[in-house]
JSON list of C-alpha atoms and ligand atoms in Angstrom, two decimals:
[
{"chain": "A", "resi": 8, "resn": "MET", "atom": "CA", "xyz": [0.05, -0.21, 0.17]},
{"chain": "A", "resi": 9, "resn": "ALA", "atom": "CA", "xyz": [1.22, 3.38, -1.26]},
{"chain": "A", "resi": 10, "resn": "GLU", "atom": "CA", "xyz": [1.92, 5.71, 1.87]},
{"chain": "A", "resi": 11, "resn": "GLU", "atom": "CA", "xyz": [0.05, 8.86, 1.59]},
{"chain": "A", "resi": 12, "resn": "THR", "atom": "CA", "xyz": [1.70, 12.23, 1.09]},
{"chain": "A", "resi": 13, "resn": "ILE", "atom": "CA", "xyz": [0.98, 16.10, 1.55]},
{"chain": "A", "resi": 14, "resn": "PHE", "atom": "CA", "xyz": [-0.70, 15.66, -2.04]},
{"chain": "A", "resi": 15, "resn": "SER", "atom": "CA", "xyz": [-3.57, 13.36, -0.70]},
{"chain": "A", "resi": 16, "resn": "LYS", "atom": "CA", "xyz": [-4.57, 16.15, 2.53]},
{"chain": "A", "resi": 17, "resn": "ILE", "atom": "CA", "xyz": [-5.07, 18.94, -0.24]},
{"chain": "A", "resi": 18, "resn": "ILE", "atom": "CA", "xyz": [-7.14, 16.96, -2.69]},
{"chain": "A", "resi": 19, "resn": "ARG", "atom": "CA", "xyz": [-8.78, 16.68, 0.65]},
{"chain": "A", "resi": 20, "resn": "ARG", "atom": "CA", "xyz": [-8.84, 19.27, 1.25]},
{"chain": "A", "resi": 21, "resn": "GLU", "atom": "CA", "xyz": [-7.79, 19.15, 4.53]},
{"chain": "A", "resi": 22, "resn": "ILE", "atom": "CA", "xyz": [-4.77, 22.23, 4.64]},
{"chain": "A", "resi": 23, "resn": "PRO", "atom": "CA", "xyz": [-5.38, 25.48, 2.92]},
{"chain": "A", "resi": 24, "resn": "THR", "atom": "CA", "xyz": [-4.66, 25.34, -0.70]},
{"chain": "A", "resi": 25, "resn": "ASP", "atom": "CA", "xyz": [-4.60, 27.38, -3.57]},
{"chain": "A", "resi": 26, "resn": "ILE", "atom": "CA", "xyz": [-6.65, 24.65, -5.77]},
{"chain": "A", "resi": 27, "resn": "LEU", "atom": "CA", "xyz": [-7.81, 25.83, -9.00]},
{"chain": "A", "resi": 28, "resn": "TYR", "atom": "CA", "xyz": [-9.54, 23.00, -10.86]},
{"chain": "A", "resi": 29, "resn": "GLN", "atom": "CA", "xyz": [-10.97, 19.65, -8.95]},
{"chain": "A", "resi": 30, "resn": "ASP", "atom": "CA", "xyz": [-13.45, 17.16, -10.46]},
{"chain": "A", "resi": 31, "resn": "ASP", "atom": "CA", "xyz": [-13.89, 13.19, -9.43]},
{"chain": "A", "resi": 32, "resn": "LEU", "atom": "CA", "xyz": [-10.44, 12.35, -11.11]},
{"chain": "A", "resi": 33, "resn": "VAL", "atom": "CA", "xyz": [-7.97, 15.38, -10.74]},
{"chain": "A", "resi": 34, "resn": "THR", "atom": "CA", "xyz": [-7.42, 17.83, -8.93]},
{"chain": "A", "resi": 35, "resn": "ALA", "atom": "CA", "xyz": [-5.07, 21.06, -9.89]},
{"chain": "A", "resi": 36, "resn": "PHE", "atom": "CA", "xyz": [-3.58, 23.64, -7.63]},
{"chain": "A", "resi": 37, "resn": "ASN", "atom": "CA", "xyz": [-0.14, 26.49, -8.09]},
{"chain": "A", "resi": 38, "resn": "ASP", "atom": "CA", "xyz": [3.33, 25.00, -6.82]},
{"chain": "A", "resi": 39, "resn": "ILE", "atom": "CA", "xyz": [4.26, 26.56, -3.78]},
{"chain": "A", "resi": 40, "resn": "HIS", "atom": "CA", "xyz": [7.72, 27.22, -4.80]},
{"chain": "A", "resi": 41, "resn": "PRO", "atom": "CA", "xyz": [6.80, 28.64, -8.18]},
{"chain": "A", "resi": 42, "resn": "GLN", "atom": "CA", "xyz": [9.90, 28.06, -11.10]},
{"chain": "A", "resi": 43, "resn": "ALA", "atom": "CA", "xyz": [7.40, 30.68, -13.22]},
{"chain": "A", "resi": 44, "resn": "PRO", "atom": "CA", "xyz": [5.03, 33.68, -13.77]},
{"chain": "A", "resi": 45, "resn": "THR", "atom": "CA", "xyz": [2.53, 29.86, -14.14]},
{"chain": "A", "resi": 46, "resn": "HIS", "atom": "CA", "xyz": [3.37, 26.98, -11.88]},
{"chain": "A", "resi": 47, "resn": "ILE", "atom": "CA", "xyz": [0.75, 24.96, -10.95]},
{"chain": "A", "resi": 48, "resn": "LEU", "atom": "CA", "xyz": [0.74, 21.23, -10.38]},
{"chain": "A", "resi": 49, "resn": "ILE", "atom": "CA", "xyz": [-2.31, 18.91, -11.61]},
{"chain": "A", "resi": 50, "resn": "ILE", "atom": "CA", "xyz": [-2.76, 15.56, -9.81]},
{"chain": "A", "resi": 51, "resn": "PRO", "atom": "CA", "xyz": [-4.71, 12.26, -9.75]},
{"chain": "A", "resi": 52, "resn": "ASN", "atom": "CA", "xyz": [-6.90, 12.04, -6.65]},
{"chain": "A", "resi": 53, "resn": "HIS", "atom": "CA", "xyz": [-6.20, 8.32, -6.93]},
{"chain": "A", "resi": 54, "resn": "LEU", "atom": "CA", "xyz": [-2.70, 7.75, -4.99]},
{"chain": "A", "resi": 55, "resn": "ILE", "atom": "CA", "xyz": [-0.06, 6.72, -7.46]},
{"chain": "A", "resi": 56, "resn": "PRO", "atom": "CA", "xyz": [3.78, 7.31, -6.35]},
{"chain": "A", "resi": 57, "resn": "THR", "atom": "CA", "xyz": [5.72, 7.28, -9.60]},
{"chain": "A", "resi": 58, "resn": "CYS", "atom": "CA", "xyz": [4.68, 7.13, -13.59]},
{"chain": "A", "resi": 59, "resn": "ASN", "atom": "CA", "xyz": [5.75, 3.15, -12.57]},
{"chain": "A", "resi": 60, "resn": "GLU", "atom": "CA", "xyz": [3.15, 2.70, -11.19]},
{"chain": "A", "resi": 61, "resn": "VAL", "atom": "CA", "xyz": [0.31, 3.61, -13.82]},
{"chain": "A", "resi": 62, "resn": "LYS", "atom": "CA", "xyz": [-2.02, 0.89, -15.18]},
{"chain": "A", "resi": 63, "resn": "ALA", "atom": "CA", "xyz": [-4.12, 0.93, -17.75]},
{"chain": "A", "resi": 64, "resn": "SER", "atom": "CA", "xyz": [-6.63, 2.01, -15.80]},
{"chain": "A", "resi": 65, "resn": "ASP", "atom": "CA", "xyz": [-5.49, 4.51, -14.58]},
{"chain": "A", "resi": 66, "resn": "GLU", "atom": "CA", "xyz": [-5.62, 5.91, -18.25]},
{"chain": "A", "resi": 67, "resn": "LYS", "atom": "CA", "xyz": [-8.86, 8.22, -17.95]},
{"chain": "A", "resi": 68, "resn": "ALA", "atom": "CA", "xyz": [-7.31, 10.58, -15.29]},
{"chain": "A", "resi": 69, "resn": "LEU", "atom": "CA", "xyz": [-3.74, 10.82, -16.99]},
{"chain": "A", "resi": 70, "resn": "GLY", "atom": "CA", "xyz": [-5.68, 12.06, -20.42]},
{"chain": "A", "resi": 71, "resn": "ARG", "atom": "CA", "xyz": [-7.75, 14.66, -17.91]},
{"chain": "A", "resi": 72, "resn": "MET", "atom": "CA", "xyz": [-4.67, 15.64, -16.58]},
{"chain": "A", "resi": 73, "resn": "ILE", "atom": "CA", "xyz": [-3.54, 17.22, -20.07]},
{"chain": "A", "resi": 74, "resn": "THR", "atom": "CA", "xyz": [-6.87, 18.31, -20.83]},
{"chain": "A", "resi": 75, "resn": "VAL", "atom": "CA", "xyz": [-7.35, 20.57, -17.46]},
{"chain": "A", "resi": 76, "resn": "ALA", "atom": "CA", "xyz": [-3.38, 22.00, -18.35]},
{"chain": "A", "resi": 77, "resn": "ALA", "atom": "CA", "xyz": [-4.76, 22.88, -21.39]},
{"chain": "A", "resi": 78, "resn": "LYS", "atom": "CA", "xyz": [-8.18, 24.66, -19.78]},
{"chain": "A", "resi": 79, "resn": "LEU", "atom": "CA", "xyz": [-5.71, 26.12, -16.83]},
{"chain": "A", "resi": 80, "resn": "ALA", "atom": "CA", "xyz": [-3.36, 27.39, -19.70]},
{"chain": "A", "resi": 81, "resn": "ALA", "atom": "CA", "xyz": [-6.11, 28.94, -21.45]},
{"chain": "A", "resi": 82, "resn": "GLU", "atom": "CA", "xyz": [-7.06, 30.53, -18.91]},
{"chain": "A", "resi": 83, "resn": "ALA", "atom": "CA", "xyz": [-3.47, 31.82, -17.24]},
{"chain": "A", "resi": 84, "resn": "GLY", "atom": "CA", "xyz": [-3.37, 33.47, -20.80]},
{"chain": "A", "resi": 85, "resn": "ILE", "atom": "CA", "xyz": [0.32, 31.41, -21.96]},
{"chain": "A", "resi": 86, "resn": "ALA", "atom": "CA", "xyz": [-1.26, 28.86, -23.85]},
{"chain": "A", "resi": 87, "resn": "GLU", "atom": "CA", "xyz": [-0.26, 31.23, -27.23]},
{"chain": "A", "resi": 88, "resn": "ASN", "atom": "CA", "xyz": [2.68, 31.34, -26.25]},
{"chain": "A", "resi": 89, "resn": "GLY", "atom": "CA", "xyz": [3.24, 28.66, -24.90]},
{"chain": "A", "resi": 90, "resn": "TYR", "atom": "CA", "xyz": [4.47, 26.23, -21.62]},
{"chain": "A", "resi": 91, "resn": "ARG", "atom": "CA", "xyz": [5.64, 23.29, -20.99]},
{"chain": "A", "resi": 92, "resn": "LEU", "atom": "CA", "xyz": [4.29, 19.92, -18.85]},
{"chain": "A", "resi": 93, "resn": "ILE", "atom": "CA", "xyz": [6.80, 18.14, -17.16]},
{"chain": "A", "resi": 94, "resn": "MET", "atom": "CA", "xyz": [6.26, 14.68, -14.77]},
{"chain": "A", "resi": 95, "resn": "ASN", "atom": "CA", "xyz": [9.44, 13.87, -12.65]},
{"chain": "A", "resi": 96, "resn": "CYS", "atom": "CA", "xyz": [10.20, 9.99, -12.08]},
{"chain": "A", "resi": 97, "resn": "ASN", "atom": "CA", "xyz": [11.97, 8.90, -9.39]},
{"chain": "A", "resi": 98, "resn": "GLN", "atom": "CA", "xyz": [15.53, 10.28, -7.87]},
{"chain": "A", "resi": 99, "resn": "HIS", "atom": "CA", "xyz": [17.30, 10.50, -11.50]},
{"chain": "A", "resi": 100, "resn": "GLY", "atom": "CA", "xyz": [14.06, 12.62, -12.71]},
{"chain": "A", "resi": 101, "resn": "GLY", "atom": "CA", "xyz": [14.27, 14.60, -9.27]},
{"chain": "A", "resi": 102, "resn": "GLN", "atom": "CA", "xyz": [10.53, 13.53, -8.50]},
{"chain": "A", "resi": 103, "resn": "GLU", "atom": "CA", "xyz": [10.44, 14.67, -4.59]},
{"chain": "A", "resi": 104, "resn": "VAL", "atom": "CA", "xyz": [6.71, 14.15, -3.69]},
{"chain": "A", "resi": 105, "resn": "TYR", "atom": "CA", "xyz": [5.70, 10.32, -3.81]},
{"chain": "A", "resi": 106, "resn": "HIS", "atom": "CA", "xyz": [2.62, 11.31, -4.92]},
{"chain": "A", "resi": 107, "resn": "ILE", "atom": "CA", "xyz": [2.35, 11.65, -9.26]},
{"chain": "A", "resi": 108, "resn": "HIS", "atom": "CA", "xyz": [1.85, 15.35, -10.55]},
{"chain": "A", "resi": 109, "resn": "MET", "atom": "CA", "xyz": [2.06, 17.07, -13.25]},
{"chain": "A", "resi": 110, "resn": "HIS", "atom": "CA", "xyz": [4.00, 20.72, -14.05]},
{"chain": "A", "resi": 111, "resn": "LEU", "atom": "CA", "xyz": [2.40, 23.23, -16.02]},
{"chain": "A", "resi": 112, "resn": "VAL", "atom": "CA", "xyz": [5.07, 25.87, -16.11]},
{"chain": "A", "resi": 113, "resn": "GLY", "atom": "CA", "xyz": [5.14, 29.18, -18.56]},
{"chain": "A", "resi": 114, "resn": "GLY", "atom": "CA", "xyz": [4.88, 33.10, -18.32]},
{"chain": "A", "resi": 115, "resn": "GLU", "atom": "CA", "xyz": [8.06, 33.24, -19.80]},
{"chain": "A", "resi": 116, "resn": "PRO", "atom": "CA", "xyz": [10.48, 31.62, -22.26]},
{"chain": "A", "resi": 117, "resn": "LEU", "atom": "CA", "xyz": [11.84, 28.75, -20.60]},
{"chain": "A", "resi": 118, "resn": "GLY", "atom": "CA", "xyz": [14.93, 27.95, -21.98]},
{"chain": "A", "resi": 119, "resn": "PRO", "atom": "CA", "xyz": [16.28, 24.50, -22.74]},
{"chain": "A", "resi": 120, "resn": "ILE", "atom": "CA", "xyz": [14.62, 21.47, -21.21]},
{"chain": "A", "resi": 121, "resn": "LEU", "atom": "CA", "xyz": [17.61, 19.75, -19.70]},
{"chain": "A", "resi": 122, "resn": "ASN", "atom": "CA", "xyz": [20.28, 21.49, -18.60]},
{"chain": "A", "resi": 123, "resn": "GLY", "atom": "CA", "xyz": [22.40, 20.50, -21.65]},
{"chain": "A", "resi": 124, "resn": "HIS", "atom": "CA", "xyz": [21.01, 16.84, -21.59]},
{"chain": "A", "resi": 125, "resn": "LEU", "atom": "CA", "xyz": [19.28, 16.18, -24.86]},
{"chain": "A", "resi": 126, "resn": "GLN", "atom": "CA", "xyz": [20.59, 18.65, -26.53]},
{"chain": "A", "resi": 127, "resn": "ASN", "atom": "CA", "xyz": [22.22, 18.48, -30.40]},
{"chain": "B", "resi": 210, "resn": "LIG", "atom": "P1", "xyz": [8.77, 17.17, -8.06]},
{"chain": "B", "resi": 210, "resn": "LIG", "atom": "O1", "xyz": [10.30, 17.54, -7.55]},
{"chain": "B", "resi": 210, "resn": "LIG", "atom": "O2", "xyz": [8.46, 15.73, -7.06]},
{"chain": "B", "resi": 210, "resn": "LIG", "atom": "O3", "xyz": [7.98, 16.87, -9.02]},
{"chain": "B", "resi": 210, "resn": "LIG", "atom": "O4", "xyz": [8.20, 18.25, -8.20]},
{"chain": "B", "resi": 210, "resn": "LIG", "atom": "C1", "xyz": [7.03, 18.37, -6.49]},
{"chain": "B", "resi": 210, "resn": "LIG", "atom": "C2", "xyz": [6.79, 19.68, -6.17]},
{"chain": "B", "resi": 210, "resn": "LIG", "atom": "O5", "xyz": [5.76, 19.47, -5.46]},
{"chain": "B", "resi": 210, "resn": "LIG", "atom": "C3", "xyz": [7.37, 20.74, -6.34]},
{"chain": "B", "resi": 210, "resn": "LIG", "atom": "O6", "xyz": [8.05, 21.87, -7.52]},
{"chain": "B", "resi": 210, "resn": "LIG", "atom": "C4", "xyz": [7.48, 21.67, -5.05]},
{"chain": "B", "resi": 210, "resn": "LIG", "atom": "O7", "xyz": [7.44, 23.13, -4.43]},
{"chain": "B", "resi": 210, "resn": "LIG", "atom": "C5", "xyz": [5.90, 21.42, -4.97]},
{"chain": "B", "resi": 210, "resn": "LIG", "atom": "N1", "xyz": [5.32, 21.62, -3.49]},
{"chain": "B", "resi": 210, "resn": "LIG", "atom": "C6", "xyz": [5.88, 20.54, -2.45]},
{"chain": "B", "resi": 210, "resn": "LIG", "atom": "N2", "xyz": [4.85, 20.79, -1.20]},
{"chain": "B", "resi": 210, "resn": "LIG", "atom": "C7", "xyz": [4.13, 21.42, -1.11]},
{"chain": "B", "resi": 210, "resn": "LIG", "atom": "C8", "xyz": [2.39, 21.40, -0.67]},
{"chain": "B", "resi": 210, "resn": "LIG", "atom": "O8", "xyz": [2.74, 21.64, 0.37]},
{"chain": "B", "resi": 210, "resn": "LIG", "atom": "N3", "xyz": [1.99, 22.75, -0.90]},
{"chain": "B", "resi": 210, "resn": "LIG", "atom": "C9", "xyz": [2.25, 22.93, -2.88]},
{"chain": "B", "resi": 210, "resn": "LIG", "atom": "N4", "xyz": [1.36, 23.47, -3.19]},
{"chain": "B", "resi": 210, "resn": "LIG", "atom": "N5", "xyz": [3.08, 22.80, -3.31]},
{"chain": "B", "resi": 210, "resn": "LIG", "atom": "C10", "xyz": [4.20, 21.95, -2.85]}
]
């Protein structure tokens, strides 16, 4: 049984958080330490610790995470200029919270994606 993180408390609204969107499958809220003018986290309500544990039965929630990201990007006024969606997995990916989440970041040019990795 996976261990709950702070994100489960946010989903249940047990701690004060800037919730921007919530439905039966996903919750979206502002990141507590924004790395760009817009930095939103979109998470499944169901606890999945990392991308390694994603199952076929999670596909609806994961698809919803992207449609909600697009909706929130439009609402934030960053859709046309563009933005980045990021999911980190485990230690090498830089994952800190073990409840999968998609970062929606934008509002300024974001630069190279990976500090030199995978650049030409
Ligand atoms: P990761 O490195 O796991 O991909 O990203 C975790 C993100 O969660 C970080 O950007 C961090 O700032 C954010 N975060 C961690 N704890 C909290 C919290 O309690 N509230 C909010 N809103 N964001 C959090």
